[in-house]
XYZ file of C-alpha atoms in Angstrom:
720
model
C -15.548 -10.294 -69.677
C -14.070 -7.947 -72.377
C -15.593 -4.919 -73.952
C -16.072 -6.657 -77.341
C -18.076 -9.343 -75.917
C -20.545 -6.924 -74.367
C -23.882 -6.791 -76.181
C -24.178 -3.547 -78.026
C -27.011 -1.151 -78.625
C -27.987 0.808 -81.453
C -24.578 0.837 -82.982
C -25.312 -0.532 -86.451
C -28.471 1.062 -87.740
C -29.104 4.453 -88.925
C -31.485 6.280 -86.551
C -32.764 9.846 -86.135
C -30.196 12.036 -84.333
C -32.008 15.198 -82.866
C -28.563 17.067 -82.319
C -26.105 15.600 -84.783
C -24.004 14.852 -81.580
C -23.875 11.203 -82.703
C -20.966 11.998 -84.721
C -19.019 13.725 -82.136
C -19.373 12.978 -78.445
C -17.246 15.980 -77.398
C -16.175 14.651 -74.053
C -13.765 12.132 -72.721
C -15.696 10.232 -70.295
C -13.377 7.195 -69.727
C -11.977 7.262 -66.203
C -14.703 9.964 -65.015
C -16.583 9.386 -61.941
C -20.389 10.413 -62.461
C -22.470 11.323 -59.541
C -19.788 10.276 -57.243
C -20.551 6.686 -57.867
C -19.935 5.411 -61.221
C -16.400 5.061 -62.297
C -16.748 5.087 -66.581
C -14.898 2.453 -68.324
C -14.472 1.772 -72.034
C -17.276 2.457 -74.448
C -18.889 -0.749 -75.697
C -21.656 0.673 -77.930
C -22.846 3.819 -79.546
C -26.341 4.887 -81.115
C -28.043 7.845 -82.427
C -28.868 9.427 -79.218
C -26.319 8.100 -76.628
C -23.163 5.837 -76.257
C -22.760 2.950 -73.750
C -20.016 2.377 -71.403
C -18.920 -0.330 -69.187
C -18.795 1.063 -65.549
C -18.147 0.022 -62.083
C -20.554 1.107 -59.213
C -18.099 1.877 -56.594
C -20.676 1.820 -53.936
C -21.924 -1.757 -54.577
C -18.814 -2.908 -56.249
C -20.680 -4.245 -59.289
C -20.144 -3.831 -62.851
C -22.936 -1.997 -64.781
C -23.716 -0.427 -68.281
C -23.946 3.531 -68.218
C -25.893 4.732 -70.983
C -24.760 8.503 -71.694
C -26.900 10.927 -73.712
C -24.949 12.684 -76.309
C -23.549 16.398 -75.584
C -26.341 18.833 -76.203
C -29.391 16.594 -75.131
C -28.278 16.963 -71.681
C -28.269 20.812 -71.695
C -31.996 20.932 -72.816
C -33.699 21.225 -69.629
C -37.143 19.954 -71.047
C -35.303 17.054 -72.541
C -33.524 16.169 -69.431
C -36.648 16.357 -67.553
C -38.405 14.140 -69.918
C -35.457 11.712 -69.929
C -35.768 11.502 -66.217
C -39.604 10.785 -65.980
C -39.131 8.020 -68.723
C -36.233 6.480 -66.863
C -38.344 6.215 -63.790
C -41.076 4.762 -65.828
C -38.714 2.213 -67.221
C -37.225 1.446 -63.884
C -40.807 0.086 -62.921
C -40.458 -2.758 -65.217
C -39.477 -5.989 -63.703
C -39.455 -8.812 -66.239
C -36.786 -11.481 -67.014
C -36.662 -10.298 -70.644
C -36.102 -6.654 -69.935
C -32.530 -5.126 -69.110
C -33.014 -3.691 -65.787
C -32.663 -0.033 -65.240
C -30.692 0.516 -61.889
C -30.363 4.293 -61.480
C -30.639 7.563 -63.508
C -28.704 10.868 -62.896
C -27.057 14.011 -64.337
C -23.547 15.192 -63.482
C -22.543 18.398 -65.001
C -24.555 18.241 -68.001
C -24.073 14.625 -68.653
C -27.371 12.657 -68.478
C -27.096 9.094 -67.984
C -28.627 5.854 -67.160
C -27.156 2.979 -64.999
C -28.436 -0.199 -66.413
C -27.958 -4.078 -66.058
C -24.650 -5.254 -68.037
C -25.500 -8.149 -70.461
C -22.477 -10.079 -71.650
C -23.136 -11.703 -75.018
C -24.294 -10.428 -78.372
C -27.097 -8.878 -80.151
C -30.048 -10.113 -82.239
C -28.407 -8.249 -85.234
C -25.393 -10.803 -84.965
C -27.719 -13.512 -84.865
C -29.320 -12.426 -88.077
C -26.007 -11.997 -89.695
C -24.910 -15.461 -88.733
C -28.244 -17.333 -89.243
C -30.875 -15.738 -91.459
C -32.708 -16.589 -93.364
C -33.661 -18.959 -90.427
C -36.216 -21.599 -90.062
C -39.836 -20.323 -88.842
C -39.500 -22.205 -85.448
C -36.095 -20.618 -84.788
C -37.460 -17.096 -85.619
C -40.670 -17.633 -83.791
C -38.564 -18.743 -80.763
C -36.291 -15.628 -80.925
C -39.316 -13.397 -81.266
C -41.270 -14.720 -78.214
C -39.218 -13.328 -75.434
C -39.007 -9.928 -77.208
C -42.790 -9.829 -77.412
C -43.065 -10.973 -73.819
C -40.992 -7.904 -72.617
C -42.950 -5.640 -74.893
C -46.251 -6.997 -73.546
C -45.086 -6.193 -70.012
C -44.232 -2.827 -70.883
C -47.603 -2.185 -72.757
C -49.399 -3.421 -69.665
C -47.280 -0.812 -67.645
C -48.482 1.903 -70.083
C -44.904 2.059 -71.925
C -44.038 2.274 -75.628
C -40.602 1.218 -76.545
C -40.695 3.324 -79.831
C -37.199 1.960 -81.047
C -37.658 -1.968 -81.587
C -34.677 -3.155 -83.515
C -32.292 -6.193 -83.525
C -29.566 -4.006 -81.967
C -31.833 -3.418 -78.913
C -32.277 -7.002 -78.186
C -29.722 -8.702 -76.220
C -28.536 -12.338 -76.029
C -26.677 -13.287 -72.994
C -23.971 -15.996 -73.105
C -26.540 -18.112 -71.333
C -29.050 -17.728 -74.129
C -31.329 -15.493 -72.330
C -33.131 -12.684 -74.456
C -33.288 -9.250 -73.065
C -34.730 -6.097 -74.594
C -32.758 -2.825 -73.970
C -33.243 0.850 -74.248
C -36.815 1.336 -72.323
C -35.109 4.048 -70.716
C -35.993 6.185 -73.910
C -39.441 4.976 -74.100
C -42.433 7.229 -73.902
C -44.877 6.823 -70.966
C -48.344 6.751 -72.334
C -50.346 9.764 -71.581
C -52.196 12.695 -73.200
C -49.187 15.283 -73.173
C -46.703 12.516 -74.700
C -48.623 11.509 -78.090
C -46.242 13.471 -80.082
C -42.802 13.344 -81.614
C -40.179 13.191 -78.992
C -37.376 15.833 -78.806
C -38.919 18.721 -80.319
C -40.551 17.461 -83.354
C -37.501 15.407 -84.696
C -38.278 11.929 -85.537
C -36.936 9.274 -83.014
C -36.387 5.806 -84.077
C -34.471 3.464 -86.590
C -35.937 4.239 -89.970
C -36.133 0.410 -91.084
C -38.624 -0.279 -88.348
C -40.596 2.781 -88.132
C -44.612 2.387 -88.382
C -46.091 4.406 -90.924
C -48.223 6.571 -88.522
C -44.799 7.502 -86.676
C -43.462 8.711 -90.074
C -46.677 10.876 -91.078
C -47.504 12.518 -87.862
C -45.311 11.301 -85.215
C -48.026 9.690 -83.229
C -47.415 6.288 -81.456
C -49.092 3.697 -79.417
C -48.549 0.005 -78.597
C -49.194 -0.757 -82.198
C -46.245 1.181 -83.383
C -44.010 -1.659 -81.430
C -46.146 -4.204 -82.729
C -45.234 -3.087 -86.366
C -41.550 -3.017 -85.577
C -41.802 -6.445 -84.096
C -43.364 -7.670 -87.441
C -40.532 -6.221 -89.232
C -38.080 -7.911 -87.032
C -39.848 -11.195 -87.821
C -39.691 -10.537 -91.479
C -35.986 -9.981 -91.110
C -35.235 -13.042 -89.037
C -37.086 -15.140 -91.700
C -35.582 -13.691 -94.898
C -32.258 -12.056 -93.672
C -33.428 -8.782 -95.249
C -35.198 -5.514 -94.327
C -38.547 -5.305 -96.071
C -37.902 -1.767 -97.320
C -34.220 -0.387 -98.231
C -33.120 2.621 -99.910
C -30.136 4.940 -100.424
C -31.428 7.257 -97.595
C -33.656 7.257 -94.689
C -36.411 9.251 -96.477
C -36.828 6.713 -99.072
C -37.058 3.918 -96.778
C -39.818 5.861 -94.631
C -41.457 6.728 -97.762
C -41.822 2.831 -98.595
C -42.995 2.232 -95.028
C -45.849 4.682 -95.752
C -46.756 3.642 -99.328
C -45.693 0.015 -99.639
C -46.845 -3.051 -97.827
C -44.109 -5.170 -96.261
C -43.835 -8.128 -98.766
C -44.815 -11.552 -97.707
C -41.638 -13.451 -96.480
C -42.456 -16.317 -98.783
C -41.792 -14.149 -101.680
C -38.088 -14.278 -100.821
C -38.114 -17.755 -99.138
C -40.399 -19.950 -101.019
C -41.916 -22.894 -99.018
C -42.780 -20.775 -95.843
C -46.250 -21.778 -94.392
C -49.143 -19.162 -95.445
C -50.095 -18.665 -91.837
C -46.456 -17.318 -91.101
C -46.914 -14.947 -93.924
C -50.342 -13.865 -92.402
C -48.873 -13.355 -88.894
C -46.208 -10.990 -90.519
C -48.928 -9.316 -92.747
C -51.034 -8.759 -89.731
C -48.433 -7.300 -87.385
C -47.191 -4.918 -90.417
C -50.323 -3.706 -91.656
C -50.070 -0.153 -92.563
C -53.501 0.306 -91.285
C -52.859 0.286 -87.594
C -56.520 -0.610 -86.884
C -55.887 -4.107 -88.410
C -52.745 -4.693 -86.490
C -52.807 -6.461 -82.880
C -53.852 -3.951 -80.306
C -50.562 -4.587 -78.523
C -47.560 -6.857 -77.937
C -49.614 -9.057 -75.434
C -52.155 -9.837 -78.559
C -49.430 -10.476 -80.860
C -47.820 -12.644 -78.556
C -50.901 -14.876 -78.267
C -51.214 -15.040 -81.980
C -47.194 -15.941 -82.321
C -47.766 -18.818 -79.984
C -50.636 -20.092 -82.033
C -48.600 -19.838 -85.230
C -45.460 -21.429 -83.403
C -47.690 -24.216 -82.243
C -48.743 -25.071 -85.781
C -45.224 -24.809 -87.065
C -43.757 -27.121 -84.254
C -46.405 -29.788 -84.843
C -45.747 -29.742 -88.501
C -49.077 -28.396 -89.798
C -48.336 -27.342 -93.489
C -51.697 -25.668 -94.200
C -54.263 -24.080 -91.782
C -56.854 -22.152 -93.729
C -58.747 -21.042 -90.577
C -55.667 -19.735 -89.137
C -54.833 -18.007 -92.118
C -58.131 -16.230 -92.536
C -58.052 -15.191 -88.848
C -54.561 -13.700 -89.156
C -54.504 -12.189 -92.653
C -55.490 -8.394 -92.565
C -58.778 -7.662 -94.234
C -58.682 -5.795 -97.483
C -60.082 -2.219 -97.393
C -63.757 -2.053 -98.559
C -63.867 -0.170 -101.915
C -66.105 3.145 -102.029
C -68.011 2.861 -105.308
C -70.185 5.802 -104.707
C -68.818 7.434 -107.823
C -67.395 4.588 -109.602
C -63.967 4.993 -108.190
C -61.697 3.652 -105.228
C -60.520 6.642 -103.192
C -58.333 4.265 -101.154
C -60.286 5.090 -97.950
C -58.699 8.433 -97.860
C -61.088 9.572 -95.189
C -59.494 7.180 -92.830
C -56.704 9.060 -90.948
C -55.295 5.481 -89.716
C -55.124 3.979 -93.018
C -51.843 5.796 -94.233
C -51.191 3.105 -96.823
C -54.561 3.206 -98.611
C -54.762 7.128 -98.397
C -51.381 7.311 -100.085
C -53.063 5.967 -103.506
C -50.593 3.147 -103.743
C -50.993 0.375 -106.185
C -53.238 -2.358 -104.708
C -54.740 -5.833 -105.489
C -54.529 -7.645 -108.599
C -56.641 -5.241 -110.646
C -53.849 -2.675 -111.255
C -56.272 -0.003 -109.764
C -54.322 3.285 -109.410
C -55.984 6.209 -107.701
C -53.505 8.983 -108.092
C -49.931 9.333 -109.409
C -47.367 7.359 -107.384
C -44.209 9.580 -106.269
C -41.254 7.178 -106.449
C -38.862 7.277 -103.611
C -36.125 8.637 -105.594
C -38.283 11.436 -106.893
C -37.829 13.714 -103.680
C -38.972 17.231 -104.585
C -36.450 19.839 -104.359
C -38.230 21.780 -101.722
C -37.785 19.026 -99.077
C -34.287 17.403 -100.103
C -31.628 19.260 -98.053
C -27.928 19.742 -98.790
C -25.719 17.144 -97.084
C -28.624 14.503 -96.169
C -27.109 11.418 -95.348
C -28.229 7.890 -94.062
C -27.572 9.003 -90.613
C -29.326 12.621 -90.877
C -32.170 13.408 -88.838
C -35.405 14.197 -90.608
C -37.908 16.812 -88.984
C -41.386 15.141 -88.607
C -42.965 18.219 -90.394
C -40.809 17.857 -93.575
C -41.476 13.926 -93.571
C -45.121 14.477 -93.185
C -44.985 16.993 -96.114
C -43.301 14.535 -98.228
C -45.366 11.501 -97.341
C -48.795 12.475 -96.466
C -51.315 11.787 -99.062
C -52.225 14.670 -101.478
C -55.884 13.803 -101.873
C -58.929 16.089 -102.606
C -58.651 17.133 -99.057
C -55.237 18.728 -99.628
C -55.083 22.428 -100.354
C -52.317 21.725 -102.879
C -53.666 18.793 -104.590
C -53.556 19.182 -108.521
C -56.954 19.125 -110.295
C -57.995 15.702 -111.686
C -56.827 14.801 -115.109
C -57.096 12.010 -117.484
C -54.001 10.790 -115.975
C -55.455 10.515 -112.525
C -58.664 8.739 -113.203
C -59.369 5.412 -111.727
C -58.933 2.768 -114.290
C -59.513 -1.076 -113.779
C -57.076 -2.944 -115.845
C -55.982 -6.380 -114.798
C -52.130 -6.277 -114.255
C -50.368 -7.851 -117.269
C -53.660 -8.161 -119.177
C -54.108 -7.094 -122.855
C -56.552 -4.360 -123.757
C -60.070 -5.751 -123.824
C -61.666 -6.517 -127.213
C -64.395 -4.339 -128.590
C -67.741 -5.496 -127.407
C -70.192 -6.999 -129.884
C -73.861 -6.769 -129.809
C -75.830 -9.967 -128.981
C -79.517 -10.543 -129.262
C -81.813 -11.082 -126.461
C -82.222 -14.503 -125.295
C -83.243 -16.641 -122.519
C -79.465 -16.682 -121.550
C -79.903 -13.133 -120.241
C -82.693 -14.220 -117.750
C -80.439 -17.154 -116.662
C -77.527 -14.882 -116.355
C -79.579 -12.554 -114.138
C -80.568 -15.455 -111.804
C -76.982 -16.550 -111.376
C -75.885 -13.228 -110.689
C -78.592 -12.904 -108.107
C -77.545 -16.066 -106.519
C -73.916 -15.196 -106.702
C -74.523 -11.978 -105.018
C -76.482 -13.793 -102.348
C -73.845 -16.174 -101.829
C -71.285 -13.541 -101.575
C -73.267 -11.548 -99.216
C -73.992 -14.649 -96.989
C -70.240 -15.511 -97.015
C -69.295 -12.119 -96.265
C -71.843 -12.026 -93.240
C -70.430 -15.228 -92.201
C -66.543 -14.399 -92.284
C -67.109 -10.970 -91.287
C -69.580 -10.945 -88.599
C -71.651 -14.139 -87.863
C -68.610 -16.457 -86.685
C -67.230 -13.730 -84.476
C -68.336 -12.551 -80.915
C -66.869 -10.342 -78.317
C -64.789 -11.401 -75.184
C -66.754 -10.970 -72.054
C -65.457 -8.867 -69.309
C -64.324 -11.103 -66.286
C -61.705 -8.772 -64.709
C -62.240 -8.954 -60.903
C -64.097 -12.396 -60.917
C -62.317 -15.500 -59.338
C -61.346 -18.487 -61.796
C -64.595 -20.465 -61.496
C -66.947 -17.484 -62.101
C -64.545 -16.340 -65.018
C -64.455 -19.728 -66.913
C -68.184 -20.076 -66.169
C -69.074 -16.578 -68.051
C -66.656 -17.328 -70.897
C -68.006 -20.663 -71.624
C -71.572 -19.230 -71.468
C -70.435 -16.898 -74.252
C -69.457 -19.873 -76.425
C -66.018 -19.556 -75.834
C -63.193 -21.902 -74.644
C -61.350 -20.648 -71.295
C -57.888 -21.390 -70.883
C -56.181 -20.178 -67.636
C -52.587 -19.059 -68.344
C -49.637 -18.568 -65.674
C -50.614 -16.521 -62.897
C -49.042 -13.094 -62.526
C -48.541 -10.433 -59.782
C -50.654 -7.524 -59.328
C -50.447 -4.555 -56.992
C -54.153 -3.564 -57.903
C -55.893 -7.008 -58.349
C -56.511 -9.191 -55.249
C -54.916 -12.711 -55.458
C -57.250 -15.277 -56.998
C -58.959 -12.867 -59.197
C -58.609 -12.368 -62.976
C -56.335 -9.430 -63.850
C -56.507 -9.673 -67.640
C -57.765 -11.912 -70.647
C -56.315 -12.308 -74.115
C -58.105 -11.313 -76.224
C -59.103 -8.402 -73.942
C -62.803 -7.594 -72.781
C -64.762 -6.285 -75.814
C -62.318 -7.496 -78.354
C -63.687 -9.789 -81.329
C -62.865 -13.287 -81.127
C -63.942 -16.443 -83.237
C -66.961 -18.067 -81.866
C -65.736 -21.151 -79.879
C -62.431 -19.655 -79.857
C -60.075 -19.494 -76.706
C -59.914 -16.828 -74.146
C -56.688 -16.876 -71.906
C -57.461 -15.894 -68.485
C -54.427 -14.494 -66.250
C -55.112 -14.760 -62.366
C -53.685 -12.504 -60.150
C -51.115 -13.680 -57.560
C -51.541 -10.572 -55.545
C -49.088 -8.040 -54.828
C -45.494 -9.253 -55.436
C -43.968 -9.552 -51.951
C -41.157 -11.635 -50.486
C -40.060 -12.658 -47.094
C -36.436 -11.921 -46.168
C -34.996 -15.487 -45.834
C -32.783 -16.620 -42.955
C -29.159 -15.791 -44.142
C -27.187 -16.572 -40.990
C -24.788 -19.346 -41.684
C -24.335 -18.727 -45.251
C -21.325 -17.215 -46.976
C -21.690 -13.613 -48.211
C -22.117 -14.767 -51.823
C -24.752 -17.332 -50.898
C -26.666 -14.939 -49.221
C -26.586 -12.538 -52.120
C -27.692 -15.354 -54.449
C -30.631 -15.899 -52.145
C -31.760 -12.220 -52.142
C -31.429 -12.353 -55.902
C -33.698 -15.417 -56.223
C -36.381 -13.678 -54.304
C -35.929 -10.244 -56.412
C -34.493 -8.414 -53.341
C -31.372 -6.199 -53.641
C -28.233 -6.608 -51.789
C -27.346 -3.185 -50.259
C -24.009 -3.633 -48.405
C -22.347 -5.731 -45.623
C -20.877 -4.579 -42.108
C -18.082 -6.483 -40.842
C -18.006 -7.697 -36.893
C -15.820 -9.706 -34.680
C -17.625 -12.834 -33.749
C -16.273 -15.640 -31.088
C -18.833 -18.379 -32.507
C -19.384 -17.371 -36.231
C -16.437 -18.240 -38.541
C -14.855 -15.526 -40.713
C -16.977 -14.644 -43.930
C -20.107 -16.233 -42.611
C -23.395 -14.025 -42.308
C -24.305 -13.244 -38.726
C -27.663 -11.299 -39.190
C -29.395 -9.335 -41.894
C -31.298 -5.755 -41.870
C -34.431 -6.223 -42.077
C -34.586 -9.356 -39.952
C -35.462 -12.634 -41.548
C -39.317 -13.004 -42.122
C -39.647 -9.213 -42.833
C -42.091 -9.036 -45.970
C -40.700 -6.724 -48.864
C -41.467 -5.762 -52.259
C -39.192 -6.718 -55.334
C -36.249 -4.298 -55.209
C -36.106 -3.473 -51.528
C -32.719 -3.457 -50.207
C -31.234 -5.885 -47.384
C -28.160 -5.252 -45.749
C -25.921 -7.961 -44.213
C -23.978 -8.247 -41.032
C -20.652 -10.617 -41.822
C -18.353 -12.024 -39.240
C -14.750 -11.155 -39.132
C -14.040 -14.259 -37.189
C -12.592 -14.152 -33.544
C -11.084 -10.788 -32.121
C -7.358 -11.381 -31.767
C -5.924 -10.100 -28.415
C -2.354 -8.753 -28.119
C -0.775 -10.044 -24.602
C 1.363 -7.441 -22.947
C 4.475 -8.688 -21.211
C 3.897 -8.418 -17.322
C 7.553 -9.465 -16.409
C 8.602 -7.525 -13.225
C 5.055 -6.001 -12.600
C 2.730 -6.964 -9.986
C 1.057 -10.277 -10.697
C -2.312 -9.154 -9.224
C -2.654 -6.242 -11.673
C -1.608 -8.417 -14.501
C -4.133 -11.050 -13.619
C -6.930 -8.416 -13.487
C -6.143 -6.787 -16.875
C -5.726 -9.956 -18.711
C -8.910 -11.495 -17.336
C -10.825 -8.438 -18.411
C -9.677 -9.097 -22.024
C -11.183 -12.527 -21.785
C -8.193 -14.598 -21.045
C -7.669 -17.101 -18.406
C -4.543 -16.427 -16.055
C -3.058 -19.250 -14.355
C -0.157 -18.757 -11.578
C 1.869 -22.064 -12.356
C 4.618 -21.513 -9.709
C 5.983 -19.307 -7.009
C 9.826 -18.983 -6.548
C 12.211 -17.218 -4.470
C 14.011 -14.258 -6.207
C 16.757 -11.989 -5.060
C 15.954 -9.716 -7.975
C 12.190 -9.623 -8.416
C 10.317 -8.508 -5.492
C 7.755 -10.435 -3.722
C 4.432 -10.585 -5.590
C 5.903 -9.446 -9.028
C 6.008 -11.628 -12.060
C 9.196 -13.592 -12.569
C 7.976 -14.984 -16.080
C 5.008 -15.504 -18.172
C 3.995 -17.784 -21.053
C 3.305 -16.786 -23.872
C 5.031 -13.513 -24.074
C 4.102 -10.824 -26.898
C 1.780 -13.289 -28.680
C -1.809 -12.740 -30.135
C -4.211 -14.742 -28.313
C -7.972 -15.153 -28.572
C -10.759 -14.846 -26.058
C -10.647 -17.954 -23.428
C -6.812 -18.626 -24.123
C -4.620 -19.191 -21.171
C -1.498 -17.235 -19.900
C 0.764 -18.900 -17.261
C 2.606 -16.765 -14.511
C 5.573 -17.402 -12.413
C 5.183 -15.280 -9.170
C 8.127 -14.018 -7.052
C 8.299 -15.142 -3.325
C 11.001 -12.443 -2.862
C 14.506 -13.242 -1.554
C 14.949 -16.620 0.472
C 15.438 -15.915 4.322
C 17.854 -17.702 6.604
C 18.075 -17.915 10.216
C 21.125 -16.389 11.933
C 22.972 -19.002 14.236
C 24.414 -17.824 17.784
C 28.039 -17.523 17.283
C 28.879 -15.606 20.507
C 31.814 -16.830 22.503
C 32.870 -18.965 19.569
C 36.453 -18.797 18.230
C 36.615 -16.310 15.162
C 37.575 -19.080 12.794
C 34.827 -21.316 13.883
C 32.146 -18.592 13.690
C 33.232 -17.702 10.343
C 33.130 -21.225 8.894
C 29.576 -21.514 10.253
C 28.217 -18.429 8.928
C 29.592 -18.806 5.407
C 28.318 -22.314 5.232
C 24.777 -20.773 5.580
C 25.568 -18.461 2.705
C 26.357 -15.415 4.752
C 29.064 -12.855 4.256
C 31.225 -12.354 7.404
C 33.068 -9.098 8.674
C 34.970 -8.579 11.827
C 35.751 -5.647 14.094
C 37.475 -5.330 17.294
C 35.754 -4.462 20.490
C 36.631 -1.061 22.315
C 38.422 -2.925 25.008
C 40.046 -5.464 22.731
C 42.340 -7.933 24.360
C 43.369 -10.023 21.613
C 41.805 -13.412 22.687
C 40.191 -13.914 19.208
C 36.707 -14.959 20.574
C 33.349 -13.453 19.221
C 32.000 -10.724 21.810
C 28.767 -9.939 19.838
C 27.119 -10.360 16.433
C 24.880 -8.444 14.178
C 22.127 -9.380 13.051
C 21.701 -11.331 16.191
C 21.135 -14.823 16.689
C 17.618 -16.029 15.595
C 17.126 -13.288 13.131
C 16.166 -14.351 9.614
C 17.856 -12.409 6.699
C 18.336 -12.942 3.225
C 20.985 -15.344 1.986
C 23.908 -13.599 1.226
C 23.556 -10.833 3.834
C 26.640 -9.723 5.772
C 26.922 -10.633 9.574
C 29.103 -8.456 11.465
C 31.277 -10.053 14.247
C 32.851 -7.951 17.159
C 35.809 -9.654 18.786
C 37.477 -9.277 22.018
């Protein structure tokens, strides 16, 4: 695994940088130990707000990715607190298509996230190599992205920066969405532009409402996903410009083009899916990524089965055109609707060439807004952005008075000027025309009623019901019920409905399908029996159950081989939530015993000490020894070796010197006595008695006859 093969994050796309620090990190992090735990390695990616380094978690001995906020951001206590809060929210996400967040912290002003390291490449690399790609391939790549976003939206999180650089593809082909650590938790106090009013996010994927007023909900992620699909299908971004503000301007004032305008031959329902996801009026977009995922699967099914045309699917997906306001004969572009930023801007719409007010071109940036030194990587304050991009309709205090150049005109695009009308005399054709007009109006009204209201119904509420009751209620409403894959829930008991797609109260075609998700209850796992596995096998078994390996303790064992798990903490069968830590006790094998050399020492003491160590002591022989005292060890086998419990040590114990009985040599001649004693191994000394007569006979001996003395002892003979 080398740094250049790691998936990058946010390194290739201009993004808003609240501090300008993206151009100079100001610190040398490589080699530094963060929080006493993470040894920072080489940098593998760089974005507008942070850089990503490979790092080693020295506590768990694993490789992770460390995302470090650029200098200056970590010094802002408000930002740091918000970052920590959002990191905790992101860490709650547990989904196979989401890059896991392991830890967060701060170390001497360095605010960081510890994340799962994904070895592979980014979706940007795939786009560069394969786009424009077939619809089936594009939809298959986007599906896991939407699955990850749907999980986040269900948890109340908005990503806010969906782009190809944040979609990682591992070497095994698994798709994962990164950077949820910078997402905003959905709440009343977070519905504003992050980082003190400075626009966060990559301009090419920003939803219009984010550009205008900085407000975002799940539909902003839906918009970015739609732009992503457009780029996969065409190999191009829908809006391009020389600076971020030009691109942002186009997002507000221009619809995303249909992909088929760049890649002819794409099915109309694929165009409709892109148009629905990227509608400038966020009210016409899918409510969240879960709804868009359902629509994508319908389109994917049509593509895979080879359907070329599906008018019903197109009609169901294509955004509805805004209803014209004809109270004064002009179309105001629905300027009163704050959510419809596109129509309120006065953009050209439809085939009629209708223009409600002058259009400020992207290159015509007013001098009061343009700033010295602005580049593609510069941040744009949301107030400035709103001043430039918000519509200047009648409600604006600076709106210019209407002139003949701003009147609504209805001229077909590309058509010649209409000829001067000529008078015709009244005839019966006038009455016929009136009847036809009435019939046409009635037909149009009936069609509008049918397509707009009559064929639609609402999804009934079935949350909390069991499967049978939910299916019965849905079918009673004239809809088809489809039971999707079960999912875990901490709040909904097992066997009950936890969600539906579409959600309760949402509009759905009469006779359409409602997908029901049944709860599997709280996600809990029993600690498996790990004894007898290798440490690697035990870690794999824990990972399969979404349990975390904490660490291992080494212990001696006489019956478990080295490297094999002896026990776990908690014990097998203990029920835990995903992410709970399990520690292991691993065998070090048999405990070695160093054998002491007991030669010359008391054999009884030697036996007692060695048996206390678990060794078996055997006395194999007892021998006479003139040098080793009786009861001491003459020799042992083995000597100085390393043994294990149950092994045998053999001892040879001394009987002391061998004793010989002294014979009676009194009255014997000195020569005969000497020969007899020396034959028995004695030394002989002679001395004369006090009244020595010179006879040469033994008068007395010492030791006396019958005494037992060691062989080699000296016998003293007294001669007369």
